[in-house]
Short mmCIF file of N, CA and C in Angstrom, two decimals:
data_model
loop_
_atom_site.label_atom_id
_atom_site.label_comp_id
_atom_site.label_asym_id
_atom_site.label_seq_id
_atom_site.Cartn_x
_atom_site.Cartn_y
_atom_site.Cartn_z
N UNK A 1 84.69 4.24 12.56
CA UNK A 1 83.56 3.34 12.66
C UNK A 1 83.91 2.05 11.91
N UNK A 2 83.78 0.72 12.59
CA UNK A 2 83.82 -0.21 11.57
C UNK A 2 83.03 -1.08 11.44
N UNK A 3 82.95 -1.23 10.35
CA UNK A 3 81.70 -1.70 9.40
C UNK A 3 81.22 -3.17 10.10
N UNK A 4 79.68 -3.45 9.36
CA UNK A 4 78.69 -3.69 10.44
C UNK A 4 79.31 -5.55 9.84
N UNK A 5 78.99 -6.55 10.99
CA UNK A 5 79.27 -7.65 10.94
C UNK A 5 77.92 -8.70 10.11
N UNK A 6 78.39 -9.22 8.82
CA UNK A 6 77.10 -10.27 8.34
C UNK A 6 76.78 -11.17 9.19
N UNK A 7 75.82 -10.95 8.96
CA UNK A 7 74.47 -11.88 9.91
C UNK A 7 74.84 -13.24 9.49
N UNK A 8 74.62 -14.13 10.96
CA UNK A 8 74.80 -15.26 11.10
C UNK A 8 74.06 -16.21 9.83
N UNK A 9 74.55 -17.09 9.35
CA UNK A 9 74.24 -18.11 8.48
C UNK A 9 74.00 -19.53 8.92
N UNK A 10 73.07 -20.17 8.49
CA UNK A 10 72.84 -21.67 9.08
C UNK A 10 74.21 -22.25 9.14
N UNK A 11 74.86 -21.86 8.24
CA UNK A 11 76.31 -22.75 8.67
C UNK A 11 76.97 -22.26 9.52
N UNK A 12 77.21 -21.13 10.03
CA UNK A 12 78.10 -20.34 10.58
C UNK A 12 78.11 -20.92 12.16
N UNK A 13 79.35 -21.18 13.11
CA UNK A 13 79.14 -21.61 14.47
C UNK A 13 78.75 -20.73 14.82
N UNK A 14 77.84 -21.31 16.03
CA UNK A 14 77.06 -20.50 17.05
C UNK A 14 77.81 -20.01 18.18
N UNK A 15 77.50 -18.75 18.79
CA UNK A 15 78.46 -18.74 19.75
C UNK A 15 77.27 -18.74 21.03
N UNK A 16 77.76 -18.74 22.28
CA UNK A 16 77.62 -19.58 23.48
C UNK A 16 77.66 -18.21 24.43
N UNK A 17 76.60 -17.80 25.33
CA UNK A 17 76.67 -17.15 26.18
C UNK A 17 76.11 -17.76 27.41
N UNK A 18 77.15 -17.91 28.25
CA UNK A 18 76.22 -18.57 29.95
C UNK A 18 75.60 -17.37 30.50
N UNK A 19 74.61 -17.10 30.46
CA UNK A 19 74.21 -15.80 31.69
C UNK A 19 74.42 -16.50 33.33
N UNK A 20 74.98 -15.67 34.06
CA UNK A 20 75.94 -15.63 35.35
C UNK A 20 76.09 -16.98 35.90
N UNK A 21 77.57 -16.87 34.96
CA UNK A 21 78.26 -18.22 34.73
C UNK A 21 79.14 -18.94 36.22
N UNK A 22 78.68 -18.05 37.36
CA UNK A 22 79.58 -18.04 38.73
C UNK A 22 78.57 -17.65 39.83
N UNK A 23 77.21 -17.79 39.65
CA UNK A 23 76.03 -17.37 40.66
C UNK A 23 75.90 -16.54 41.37
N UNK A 24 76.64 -15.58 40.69
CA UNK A 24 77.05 -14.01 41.99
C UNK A 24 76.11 -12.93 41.33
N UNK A 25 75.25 -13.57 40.34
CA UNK A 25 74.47 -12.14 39.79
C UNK A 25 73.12 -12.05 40.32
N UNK A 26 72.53 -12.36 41.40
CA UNK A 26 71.50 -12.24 41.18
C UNK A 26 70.78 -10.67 41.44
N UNK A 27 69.37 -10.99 41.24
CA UNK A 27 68.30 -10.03 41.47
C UNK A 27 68.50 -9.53 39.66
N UNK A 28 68.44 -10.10 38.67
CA UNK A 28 68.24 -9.97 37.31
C UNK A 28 67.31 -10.74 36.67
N UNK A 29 66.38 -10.22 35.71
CA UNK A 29 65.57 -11.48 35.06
C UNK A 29 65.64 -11.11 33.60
N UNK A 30 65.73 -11.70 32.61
CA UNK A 30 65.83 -11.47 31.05
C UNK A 30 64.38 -12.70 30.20
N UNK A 31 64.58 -11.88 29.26
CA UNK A 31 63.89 -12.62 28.32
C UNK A 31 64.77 -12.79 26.98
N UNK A 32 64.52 -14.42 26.40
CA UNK A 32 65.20 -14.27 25.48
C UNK A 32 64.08 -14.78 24.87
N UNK A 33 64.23 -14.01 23.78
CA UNK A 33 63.10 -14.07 22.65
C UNK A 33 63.88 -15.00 21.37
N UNK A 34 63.37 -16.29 21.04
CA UNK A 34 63.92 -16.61 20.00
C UNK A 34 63.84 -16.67 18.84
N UNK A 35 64.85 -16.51 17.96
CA UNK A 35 65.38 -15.72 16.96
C UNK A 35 66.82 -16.63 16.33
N UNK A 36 66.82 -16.77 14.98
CA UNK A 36 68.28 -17.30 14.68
C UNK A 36 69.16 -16.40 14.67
N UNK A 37 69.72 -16.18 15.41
CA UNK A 37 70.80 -15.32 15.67
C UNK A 37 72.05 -15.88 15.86
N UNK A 38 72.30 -17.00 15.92
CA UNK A 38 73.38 -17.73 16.09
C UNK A 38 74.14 -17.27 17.38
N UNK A 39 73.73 -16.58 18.34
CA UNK A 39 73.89 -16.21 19.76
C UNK A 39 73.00 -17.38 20.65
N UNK A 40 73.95 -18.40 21.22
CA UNK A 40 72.74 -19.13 21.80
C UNK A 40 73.00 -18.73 23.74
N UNK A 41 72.02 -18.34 24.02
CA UNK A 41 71.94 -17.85 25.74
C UNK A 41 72.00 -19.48 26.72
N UNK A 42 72.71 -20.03 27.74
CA UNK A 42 72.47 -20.76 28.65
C UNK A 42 72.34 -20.56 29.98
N UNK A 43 71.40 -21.01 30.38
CA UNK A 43 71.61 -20.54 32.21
C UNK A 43 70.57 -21.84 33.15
N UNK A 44 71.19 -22.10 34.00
CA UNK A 44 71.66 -22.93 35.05
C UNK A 44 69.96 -23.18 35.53
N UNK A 45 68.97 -24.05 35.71
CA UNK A 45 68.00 -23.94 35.75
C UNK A 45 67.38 -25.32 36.82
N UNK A 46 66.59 -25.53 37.29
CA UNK A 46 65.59 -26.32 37.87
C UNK A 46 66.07 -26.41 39.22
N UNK A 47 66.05 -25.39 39.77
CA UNK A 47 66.45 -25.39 41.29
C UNK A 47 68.05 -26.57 41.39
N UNK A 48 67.34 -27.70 42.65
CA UNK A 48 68.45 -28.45 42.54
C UNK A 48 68.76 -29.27 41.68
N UNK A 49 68.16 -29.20 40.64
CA UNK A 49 68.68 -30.72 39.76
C UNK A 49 69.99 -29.70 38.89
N UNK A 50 69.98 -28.35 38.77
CA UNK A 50 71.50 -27.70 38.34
C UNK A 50 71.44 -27.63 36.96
N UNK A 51 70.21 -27.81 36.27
CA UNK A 51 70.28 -28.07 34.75
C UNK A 51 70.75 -26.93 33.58
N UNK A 52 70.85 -27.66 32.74
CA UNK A 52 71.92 -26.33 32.07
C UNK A 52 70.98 -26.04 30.58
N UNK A 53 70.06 -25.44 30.49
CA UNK A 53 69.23 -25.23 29.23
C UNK A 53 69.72 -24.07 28.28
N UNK A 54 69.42 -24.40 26.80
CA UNK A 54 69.84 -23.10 26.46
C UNK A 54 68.65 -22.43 25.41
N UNK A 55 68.56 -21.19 24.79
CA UNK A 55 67.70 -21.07 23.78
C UNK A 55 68.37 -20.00 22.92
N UNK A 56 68.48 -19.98 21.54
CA UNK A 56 68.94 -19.18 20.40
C UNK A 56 68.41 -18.13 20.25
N UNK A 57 68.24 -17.04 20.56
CA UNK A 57 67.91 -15.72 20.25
C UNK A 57 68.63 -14.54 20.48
N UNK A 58 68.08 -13.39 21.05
CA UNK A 58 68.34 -12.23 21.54
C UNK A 58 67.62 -12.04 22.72
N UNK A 59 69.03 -11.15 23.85
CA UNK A 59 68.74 -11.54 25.10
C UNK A 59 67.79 -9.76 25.27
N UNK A 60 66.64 -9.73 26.06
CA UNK A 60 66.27 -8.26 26.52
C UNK A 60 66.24 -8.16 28.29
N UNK A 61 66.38 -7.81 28.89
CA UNK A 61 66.83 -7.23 30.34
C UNK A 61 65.20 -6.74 30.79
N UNK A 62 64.65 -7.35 31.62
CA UNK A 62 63.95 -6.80 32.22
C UNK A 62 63.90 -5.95 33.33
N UNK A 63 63.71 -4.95 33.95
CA UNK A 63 64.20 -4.10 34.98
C UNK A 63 62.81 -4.05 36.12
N UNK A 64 63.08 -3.58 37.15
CA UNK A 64 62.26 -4.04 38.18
C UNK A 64 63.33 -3.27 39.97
N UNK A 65 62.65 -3.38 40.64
CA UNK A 65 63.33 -3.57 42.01
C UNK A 65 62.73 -4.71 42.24
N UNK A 66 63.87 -5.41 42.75
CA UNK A 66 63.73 -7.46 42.91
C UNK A 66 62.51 -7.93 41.73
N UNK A 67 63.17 -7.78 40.90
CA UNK A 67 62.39 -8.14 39.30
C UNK A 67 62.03 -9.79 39.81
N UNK A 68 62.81 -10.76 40.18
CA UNK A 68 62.83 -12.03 40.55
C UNK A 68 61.90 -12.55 41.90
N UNK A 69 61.22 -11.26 42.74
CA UNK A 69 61.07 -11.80 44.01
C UNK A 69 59.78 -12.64 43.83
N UNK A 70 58.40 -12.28 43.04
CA UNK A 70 57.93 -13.15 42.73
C UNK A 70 58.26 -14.76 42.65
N UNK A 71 59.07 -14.55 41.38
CA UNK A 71 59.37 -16.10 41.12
C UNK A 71 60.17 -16.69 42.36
N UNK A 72 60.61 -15.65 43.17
CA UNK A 72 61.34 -16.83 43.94
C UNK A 72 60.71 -17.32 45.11
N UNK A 73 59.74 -16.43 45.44
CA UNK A 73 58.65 -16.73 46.65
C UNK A 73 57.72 -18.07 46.18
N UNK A 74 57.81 -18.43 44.79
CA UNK A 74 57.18 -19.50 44.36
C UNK A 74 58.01 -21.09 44.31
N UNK A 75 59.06 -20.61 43.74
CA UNK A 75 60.15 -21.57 43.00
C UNK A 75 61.16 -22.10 44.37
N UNK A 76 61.55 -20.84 45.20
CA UNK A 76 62.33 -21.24 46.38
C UNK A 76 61.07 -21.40 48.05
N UNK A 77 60.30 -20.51 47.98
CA UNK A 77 59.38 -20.93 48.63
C UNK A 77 58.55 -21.93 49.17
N UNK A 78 58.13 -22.19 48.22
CA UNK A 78 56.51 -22.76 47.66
C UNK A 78 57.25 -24.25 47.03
N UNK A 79 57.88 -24.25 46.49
CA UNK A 79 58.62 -25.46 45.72
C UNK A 79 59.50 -25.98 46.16
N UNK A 80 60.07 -25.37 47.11
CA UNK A 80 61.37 -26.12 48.06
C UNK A 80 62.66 -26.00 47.14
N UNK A 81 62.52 -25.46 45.58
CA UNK A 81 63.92 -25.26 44.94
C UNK A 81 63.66 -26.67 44.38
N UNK A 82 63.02 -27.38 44.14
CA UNK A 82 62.42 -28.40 43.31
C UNK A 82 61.95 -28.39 42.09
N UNK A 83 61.71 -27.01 41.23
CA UNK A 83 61.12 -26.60 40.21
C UNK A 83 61.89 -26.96 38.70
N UNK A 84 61.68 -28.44 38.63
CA UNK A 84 62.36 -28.99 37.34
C UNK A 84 61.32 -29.08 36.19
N UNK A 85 62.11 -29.69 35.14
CA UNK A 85 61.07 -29.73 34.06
C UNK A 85 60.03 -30.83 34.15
N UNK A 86 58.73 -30.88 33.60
CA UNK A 86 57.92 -32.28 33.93
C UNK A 86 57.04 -32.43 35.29
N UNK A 87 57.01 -31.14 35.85
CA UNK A 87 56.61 -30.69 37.29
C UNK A 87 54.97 -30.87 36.76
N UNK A 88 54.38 -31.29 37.51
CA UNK A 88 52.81 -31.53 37.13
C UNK A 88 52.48 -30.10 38.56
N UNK A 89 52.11 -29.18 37.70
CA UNK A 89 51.59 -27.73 38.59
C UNK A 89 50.47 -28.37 39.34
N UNK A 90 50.36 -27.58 40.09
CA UNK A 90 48.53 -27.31 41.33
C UNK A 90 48.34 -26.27 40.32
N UNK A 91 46.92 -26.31 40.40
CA UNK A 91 46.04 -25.20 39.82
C UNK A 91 46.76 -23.93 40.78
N UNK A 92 46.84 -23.73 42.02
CA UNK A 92 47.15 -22.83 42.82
C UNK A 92 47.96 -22.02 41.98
N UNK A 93 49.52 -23.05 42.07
CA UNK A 93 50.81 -22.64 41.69
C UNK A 93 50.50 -22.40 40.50
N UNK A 94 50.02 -22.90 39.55
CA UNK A 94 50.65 -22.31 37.78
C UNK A 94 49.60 -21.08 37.84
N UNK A 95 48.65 -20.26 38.72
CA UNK A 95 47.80 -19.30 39.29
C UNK A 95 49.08 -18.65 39.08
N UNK A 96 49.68 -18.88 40.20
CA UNK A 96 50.72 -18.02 40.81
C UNK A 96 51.58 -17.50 39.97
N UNK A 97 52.53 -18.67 39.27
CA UNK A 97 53.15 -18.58 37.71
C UNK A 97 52.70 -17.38 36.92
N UNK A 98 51.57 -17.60 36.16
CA UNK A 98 50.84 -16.92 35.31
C UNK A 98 51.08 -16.03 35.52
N UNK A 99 50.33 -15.20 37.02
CA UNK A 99 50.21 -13.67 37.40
C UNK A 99 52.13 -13.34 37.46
N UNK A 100 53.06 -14.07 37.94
CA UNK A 100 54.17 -13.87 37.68
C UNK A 100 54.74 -12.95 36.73
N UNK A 101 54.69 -14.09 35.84
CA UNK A 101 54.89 -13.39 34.22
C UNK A 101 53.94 -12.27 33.76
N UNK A 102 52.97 -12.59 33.93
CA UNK A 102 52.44 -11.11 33.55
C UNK A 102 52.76 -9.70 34.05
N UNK A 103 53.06 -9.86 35.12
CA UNK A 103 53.69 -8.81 35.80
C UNK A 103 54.96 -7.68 35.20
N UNK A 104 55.80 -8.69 34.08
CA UNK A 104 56.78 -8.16 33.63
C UNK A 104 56.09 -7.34 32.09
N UNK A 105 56.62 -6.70 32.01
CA UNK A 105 56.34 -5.62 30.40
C UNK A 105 57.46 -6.07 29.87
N UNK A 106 57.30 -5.54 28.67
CA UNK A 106 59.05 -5.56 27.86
C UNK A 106 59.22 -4.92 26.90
N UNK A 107 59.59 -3.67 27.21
CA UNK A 107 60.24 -2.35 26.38
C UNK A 107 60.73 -2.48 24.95
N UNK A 108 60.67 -1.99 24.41
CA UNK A 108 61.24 -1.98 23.19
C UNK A 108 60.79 -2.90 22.13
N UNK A 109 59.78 -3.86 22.44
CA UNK A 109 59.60 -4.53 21.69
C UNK A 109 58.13 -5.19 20.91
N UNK A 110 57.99 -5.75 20.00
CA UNK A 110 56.73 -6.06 19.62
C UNK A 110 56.40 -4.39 18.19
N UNK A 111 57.56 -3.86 17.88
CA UNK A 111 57.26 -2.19 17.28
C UNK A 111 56.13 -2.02 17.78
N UNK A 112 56.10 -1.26 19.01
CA UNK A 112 54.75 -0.20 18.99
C UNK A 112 55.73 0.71 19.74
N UNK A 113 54.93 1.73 19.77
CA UNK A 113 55.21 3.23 20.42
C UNK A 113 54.22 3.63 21.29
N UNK A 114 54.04 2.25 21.83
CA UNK A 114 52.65 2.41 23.28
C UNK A 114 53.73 2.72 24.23
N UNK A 115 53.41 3.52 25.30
CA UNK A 115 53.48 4.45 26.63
C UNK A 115 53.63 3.35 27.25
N UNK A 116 52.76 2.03 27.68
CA UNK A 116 53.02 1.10 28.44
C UNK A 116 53.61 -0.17 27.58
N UNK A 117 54.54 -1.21 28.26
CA UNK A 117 55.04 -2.38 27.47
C UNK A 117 53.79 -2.93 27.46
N UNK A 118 54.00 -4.19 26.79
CA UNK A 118 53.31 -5.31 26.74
C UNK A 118 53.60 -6.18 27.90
N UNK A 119 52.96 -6.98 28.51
CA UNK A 119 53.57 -8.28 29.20
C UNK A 119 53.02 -9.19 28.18
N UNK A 120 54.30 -9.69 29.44
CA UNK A 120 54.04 -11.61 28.66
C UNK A 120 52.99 -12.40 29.15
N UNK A 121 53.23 -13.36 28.40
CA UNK A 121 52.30 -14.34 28.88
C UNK A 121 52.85 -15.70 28.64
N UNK A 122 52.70 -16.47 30.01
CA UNK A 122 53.41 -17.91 29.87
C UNK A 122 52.90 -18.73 28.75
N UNK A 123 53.47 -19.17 28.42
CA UNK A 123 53.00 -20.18 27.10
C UNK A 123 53.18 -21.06 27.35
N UNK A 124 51.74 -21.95 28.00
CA UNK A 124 50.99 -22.84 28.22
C UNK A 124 51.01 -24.01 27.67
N UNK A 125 51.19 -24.04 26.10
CA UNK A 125 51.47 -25.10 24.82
C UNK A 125 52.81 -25.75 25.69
N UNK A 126 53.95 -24.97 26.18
CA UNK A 126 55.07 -25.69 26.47
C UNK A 126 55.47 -25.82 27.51
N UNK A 127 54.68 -26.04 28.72
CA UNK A 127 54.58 -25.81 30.00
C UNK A 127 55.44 -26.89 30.44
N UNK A 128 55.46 -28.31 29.49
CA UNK A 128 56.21 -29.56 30.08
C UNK A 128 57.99 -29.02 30.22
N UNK A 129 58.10 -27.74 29.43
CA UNK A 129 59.44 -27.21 29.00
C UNK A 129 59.96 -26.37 30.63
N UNK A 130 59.03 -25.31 31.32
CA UNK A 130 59.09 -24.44 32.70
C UNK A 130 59.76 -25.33 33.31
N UNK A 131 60.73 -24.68 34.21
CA UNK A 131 61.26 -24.88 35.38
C UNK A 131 61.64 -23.87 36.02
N UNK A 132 62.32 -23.75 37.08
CA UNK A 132 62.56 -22.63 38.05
C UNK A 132 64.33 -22.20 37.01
N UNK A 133 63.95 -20.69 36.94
CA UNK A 133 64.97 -20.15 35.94
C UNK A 133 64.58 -20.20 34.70
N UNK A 134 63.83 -20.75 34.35
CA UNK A 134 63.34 -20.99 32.67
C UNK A 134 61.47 -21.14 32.64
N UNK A 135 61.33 -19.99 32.06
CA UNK A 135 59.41 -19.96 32.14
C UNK A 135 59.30 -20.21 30.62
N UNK A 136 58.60 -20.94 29.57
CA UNK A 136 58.51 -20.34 27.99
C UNK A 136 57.39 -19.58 28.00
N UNK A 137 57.61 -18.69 27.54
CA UNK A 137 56.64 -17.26 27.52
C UNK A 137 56.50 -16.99 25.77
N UNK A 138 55.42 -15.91 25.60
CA UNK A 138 54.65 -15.48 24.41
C UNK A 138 55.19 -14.18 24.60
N UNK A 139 56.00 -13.31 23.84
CA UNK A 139 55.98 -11.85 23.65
C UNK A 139 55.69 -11.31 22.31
N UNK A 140 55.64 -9.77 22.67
CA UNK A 140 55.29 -9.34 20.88
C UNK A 140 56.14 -9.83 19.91
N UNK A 141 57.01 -10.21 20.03
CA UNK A 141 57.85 -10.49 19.25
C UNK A 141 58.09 -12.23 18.69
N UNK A 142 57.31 -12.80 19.34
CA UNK A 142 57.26 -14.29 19.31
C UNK A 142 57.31 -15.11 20.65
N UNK A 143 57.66 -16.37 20.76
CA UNK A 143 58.18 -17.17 21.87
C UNK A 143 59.40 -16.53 22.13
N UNK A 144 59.57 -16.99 23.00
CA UNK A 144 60.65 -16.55 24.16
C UNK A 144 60.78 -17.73 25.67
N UNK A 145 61.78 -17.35 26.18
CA UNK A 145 62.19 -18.00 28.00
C UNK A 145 62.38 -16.66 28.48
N UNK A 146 61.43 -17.03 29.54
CA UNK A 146 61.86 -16.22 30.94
C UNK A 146 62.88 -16.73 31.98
N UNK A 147 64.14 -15.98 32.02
CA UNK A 147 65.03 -16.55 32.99
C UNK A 147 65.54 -15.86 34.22
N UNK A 148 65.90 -16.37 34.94
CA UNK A 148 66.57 -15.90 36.14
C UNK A 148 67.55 -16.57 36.85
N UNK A 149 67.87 -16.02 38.14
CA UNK A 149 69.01 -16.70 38.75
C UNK A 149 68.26 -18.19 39.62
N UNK A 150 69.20 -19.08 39.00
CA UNK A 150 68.81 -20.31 39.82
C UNK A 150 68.83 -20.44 41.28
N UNK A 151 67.98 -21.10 41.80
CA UNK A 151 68.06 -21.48 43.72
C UNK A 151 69.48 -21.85 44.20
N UNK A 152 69.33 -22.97 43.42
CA UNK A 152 70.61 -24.02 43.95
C UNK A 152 71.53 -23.42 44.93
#
């Protein structure tokens, strides 16, 4: 067994994870809950504009059959793959959004030993931040991004 690695320090470099750095992964959605962890997550975001966002935390895996089809019936649908940051929603669509995210639970987290997860909930305060691939969401555990595989 070898011994456990010290935790990242404000000084210490950050290291860099692209989640699916070659667009061949889809049908996956994660949450990264942020956290100084000096692990910073990036992934490919706003339909076509190709944008490359990142956020510092710890990544959790949401599971599902087509965990993504929601968002994409909205984002590739409904949005034309247009879903950048600064998007002024329809009441309709951020409807749509909302029930989205809520839809997902997320295991393991928030410490409870409830039978059912929690879902999220989009977080509204930073809505100018959403784009297609990147939702900012509320979990037990704090803020977080909801991500997925980009349109493009």
């Amino acid at each position: 067994m070898t011994p456990a690695q010290p935790l990242p320090t404000a000084d210490a470099p950050k290291r860099y994870v692209f989640l699916d750095p070659d667009g061949c992964g889809g049908g996956w959605v994660f949450v990264i809950v942020a956290a100084p962890t000096g692990v910073v997550y990036q992934n490919q975001c706003g339909g076509y504009s190709c944008d490359q966002y990142e956020q510092e935390g710890y990544l959790v895996p949401l599971y599902g059959a087509d965990p993504d089809e929601e968002l994409r019936k909205i984002f590739v649908g409904e949005l034309k793959g247009w879903g950048h940051r600064g998007r002024v929603w329809s009441p309709e669509v951020l409807e749509r959004v909302r029930a989205a995210v809520r839809d997902f639970g997320i295991y393991g987290s928030g410490g409870t030993d409830e039978p059912f997860p929690p879902s999220l909930v989009l977080d509204e305060s930073r809505l100018a931040e959403a784009a297609e691939a990147w939702l900012p969401v509320l979990t037990p555990d704090g803020p977080g991004v909801l991500v997925w595989e980009n349109s493009d």
